[in-house]
Amino acid sequence: MAGSAFVFDVLNDAFGRQPSPSREVVIATAVLALLAVLVRPAWKVMRNFVTIAHEGGHALAAVLSGRRLSGIRLHSDTSGLTLSRGRPTGPGMVITGLAGYITPSLLGLAAAAILGGGRLTILLWILLVLLVLMLIMTRNVYGVISIVAAGAIVFTVSWFASAEIQGAFAYAFAWFMLLGGVRAVFELQQSRFRRQAPNSDADQIARLTRVPAIVYVAFFVLVCLGSLAFGVRLMLGPVRDLL
């Protein structure tokens, strides 16, 4: 009976509604996330989490489009690589290529929607499940260490932290993914402009579809900025409420 009561309490905590942090805390987490994105030393470290989401997006898109996922690699320079098997051309390859740069922002938007419903703990559990699935397919040591570290942070917060800390962490995560996704896309175009990224996702898709790569960069920008705009509305309300 004690075991059943424990399981019930855990599930109730996970699926039940938790009180959202105060508006001041939500704004403070947004400021912290913005600093993590804009301050170069912080961004060099935190960008690893954007890369995890980016490569996870490639992996999920590959599986959903009928390709066979071979493995994921994460590198210390915050780059990554997702390998899949299947036709070297066609919709599956295009969908897989398109997914990477938009996934961090879409993940941030999904997190904002879940937080809007007061489901703070379930968001953290979903993140843990996604990290475990990525860990299974990761094929290099640095990638394993990165994902295990991220999972340890999320697990510690979800299991041991108070509701207030969980709420602040969850909102900081949503803000960081929304803002970090935007910066990653602008870095992509900056690298392309300097001719430092001839094999970027946008350029690879361009070669597959014979559509200029800048069209796909514009698509990434629209999705990321749109996600940020909707995320702001979900977490802070309409702009007029902020004035």
XYZ file of C-alpha atoms in Angstrom:
243
model
C 0.000 0.000 0.000
C 2.823 2.367 0.834
C 4.376 1.709 -2.577
C 1.088 2.395 -4.341
C 0.635 5.616 -2.398
C 4.149 6.687 -3.400
C 3.476 6.019 -7.082
C 0.166 7.877 -6.848
C 1.851 10.868 -5.244
C 4.554 10.941 -7.928
C 2.031 10.736 -10.767
C -0.182 13.329 -9.128
C 2.774 15.694 -8.835
C 3.725 15.084 -12.455
C 0.328 15.359 -14.122
C -1.320 17.787 -11.749
C -1.277 21.538 -12.179
C 1.391 23.464 -10.348
C 1.203 27.165 -9.524
C 3.062 29.277 -12.061
C 5.859 31.559 -10.862
C 5.086 35.220 -10.368
C 5.272 37.560 -13.336
C 8.457 39.053 -11.893
C 10.113 35.609 -11.838
C 9.022 34.889 -15.414
C 10.500 38.199 -16.583
C 13.692 37.547 -14.594
C 14.128 34.157 -16.276
C 13.654 35.837 -19.658
C 16.420 38.319 -18.832
C 18.750 35.533 -17.701
C 18.056 33.553 -20.874
C 18.709 36.644 -22.994
C 22.047 37.191 -21.250
C 22.965 33.533 -21.837
C 22.313 34.061 -25.544
C 23.961 37.477 -25.948
C 27.053 37.174 -23.721
C 29.637 35.308 -25.785
C 31.344 33.234 -23.023
C 27.968 32.073 -21.725
C 26.694 31.357 -25.232
C 29.730 29.195 -26.041
C 28.708 26.867 -23.212
C 24.935 27.121 -23.424
C 24.873 26.637 -27.182
C 25.490 22.941 -26.526
C 21.865 22.659 -25.380
C 20.667 24.250 -28.615
C 22.788 21.744 -30.536
C 21.215 18.849 -28.620
C 17.766 20.107 -29.647
C 18.958 20.740 -33.221
C 20.298 17.216 -33.706
C 17.296 15.752 -31.911
C 15.104 17.515 -34.460
C 17.051 15.964 -37.336
C 16.764 12.544 -35.706
C 13.022 12.779 -35.081
C 12.344 14.074 -38.596
C 14.416 11.247 -40.091
C 12.425 8.611 -38.217
C 9.048 10.202 -38.980
C 9.893 10.511 -42.676
C 10.691 6.827 -42.957
C 14.478 6.960 -42.794
C 16.551 4.698 -40.558
C 18.451 6.574 -37.874
C 22.114 5.507 -37.680
C 23.436 7.736 -34.923
C 23.983 11.185 -33.452
C 27.280 12.906 -32.733
C 27.815 16.073 -30.699
C 31.131 17.926 -30.822
C 32.959 20.212 -28.412
C 32.754 23.136 -30.878
C 28.936 22.936 -30.442
C 28.463 21.438 -33.897
C 26.716 18.124 -34.417
C 25.919 15.442 -36.942
C 22.930 13.155 -37.371
C 23.282 10.214 -39.732
C 20.377 8.305 -41.244
C 19.958 5.679 -43.937
C 17.612 5.811 -46.884
C 17.326 7.472 -50.257
C 19.966 10.211 -50.685
C 17.320 12.421 -52.284
C 13.591 12.950 -51.931
C 11.165 14.349 -49.346
C 12.669 12.404 -46.447
C 16.046 14.044 -46.854
C 14.496 17.490 -47.272
C 12.286 17.127 -44.187
C 15.228 15.848 -42.160
C 17.373 18.787 -43.261
C 14.693 21.362 -42.539
C 14.023 20.143 -39.012
C 17.309 21.031 -37.312
C 17.296 24.811 -37.095
C 13.614 25.125 -36.281
C 13.502 22.474 -33.551
C 14.969 24.535 -30.664
C 12.424 27.302 -31.244
C 9.533 24.875 -31.683
C 10.619 23.058 -28.529
C 10.657 26.369 -26.691
C 7.184 27.166 -28.008
C 5.863 23.747 -26.948
C 7.399 24.285 -23.513
C 5.698 27.685 -23.272
C 2.347 26.089 -24.139
C 2.792 23.371 -21.501
C 3.823 25.951 -18.922
C 0.769 27.999 -19.817
C -1.307 25.047 -18.672
C 0.529 24.907 -15.350
C 2.172 21.544 -16.100
C 5.647 22.358 -14.845
C 6.761 18.894 -13.714
C 5.461 17.031 -16.743
C 7.514 19.321 -18.974
C 10.668 18.312 -17.116
C 9.750 14.629 -17.406
C 9.162 14.978 -21.146
C 12.600 16.544 -21.492
C 14.125 13.622 -19.602
C 12.461 11.084 -21.908
C 13.680 12.946 -24.995
C 17.229 13.076 -23.614
C 17.202 9.334 -22.867
C 16.065 8.589 -26.421
C 18.860 10.758 -27.790
C 21.401 9.120 -25.485
C 20.555 5.708 -26.930
C 21.466 6.910 -30.427
C 24.532 8.994 -29.508
C 27.759 7.580 -30.915
C 30.618 9.633 -29.447
C 31.995 10.269 -25.968
C 31.515 14.032 -25.918
C 27.919 13.591 -27.034
C 27.229 11.066 -24.283
C 28.778 13.348 -21.660
C 26.758 16.348 -22.899
C 23.441 14.513 -22.842
C 24.103 12.825 -19.488
C 25.014 16.223 -17.997
C 21.849 17.806 -19.377
C 19.770 14.883 -18.122
C 21.347 15.060 -14.672
C 20.448 18.739 -14.398
C 16.848 18.160 -15.476
C 16.460 15.110 -13.207
C 17.864 16.914 -10.183
C 15.512 19.842 -10.659
C 12.458 17.662 -11.345
C 13.057 15.296 -8.416
C 14.660 17.344 -5.656
C 13.884 21.021 -6.275
C 10.953 22.906 -4.824
C 8.000 23.885 -6.978
C 9.328 27.450 -7.145
C 12.730 26.334 -8.432
C 11.116 23.943 -10.905
C 8.962 26.741 -12.240
C 11.866 29.156 -12.652
C 13.986 26.466 -14.334
C 11.196 25.468 -16.729
C 10.540 29.057 -17.777
C 14.273 29.721 -18.181
C 14.486 26.656 -20.436
C 11.578 27.815 -22.600
C 13.028 31.319 -22.947
C 16.481 30.013 -23.750
C 15.255 27.684 -26.488
C 13.167 30.448 -28.067
C 15.982 32.994 -27.978
C 18.810 30.561 -28.683
C 17.016 29.211 -31.723
C 16.901 32.711 -33.214
C 20.586 33.366 -32.578
C 21.600 30.014 -34.088
C 19.840 30.862 -37.362
C 21.467 34.284 -37.587
C 24.838 32.661 -36.911
C 24.103 30.266 -39.763
C 23.568 33.106 -42.220
C 26.598 34.957 -40.900
C 28.738 31.879 -41.570
C 27.224 31.494 -45.022
C 27.880 35.156 -45.816
C 31.540 34.635 -44.898
C 31.595 31.432 -46.986
C 32.460 29.402 -43.903
C 29.552 26.959 -44.107
C 29.306 25.539 -47.648
C 27.666 22.370 -46.321
C 25.156 23.960 -43.962
C 21.670 22.483 -43.693
C 20.301 25.241 -45.925
C 22.932 24.616 -48.605
C 22.445 20.860 -48.547
C 18.684 21.259 -48.982
C 19.293 23.789 -51.761
C 21.346 21.232 -53.665
C 18.590 18.653 -53.235
C 15.750 20.928 -54.332
C 17.510 23.458 -56.627
C 15.938 26.249 -54.596
C 18.351 28.968 -53.360
C 19.647 28.325 -49.858
C 18.648 31.825 -48.721
C 15.003 30.766 -49.132
C 15.495 28.083 -46.505
C 17.374 30.457 -44.222
C 14.389 32.833 -44.509
C 12.103 29.911 -43.607
C 14.199 29.202 -40.505
C 14.067 32.874 -39.512
C 10.289 33.083 -39.924
C 9.663 29.949 -37.884
C 12.049 30.983 -35.112
C 10.812 34.577 -34.852
C 7.196 33.423 -35.067
C 7.807 30.903 -32.277
C 9.404 33.616 -30.159
C 6.454 35.950 -30.702
C 3.908 33.282 -29.768
C 6.057 32.174 -26.846
C 6.143 35.705 -25.455
C 2.368 35.880 -25.699
C 1.928 32.525 -23.967
C 4.283 33.318 -21.112
C 3.752 37.042 -20.666
C 0.468 37.855 -22.386
C -0.215 40.379 -25.178
C 2.335 43.123 -25.712
C -0.134 45.751 -24.509
C -0.153 44.042 -21.102
C 3.583 44.620 -20.774
C 3.355 48.371 -21.284
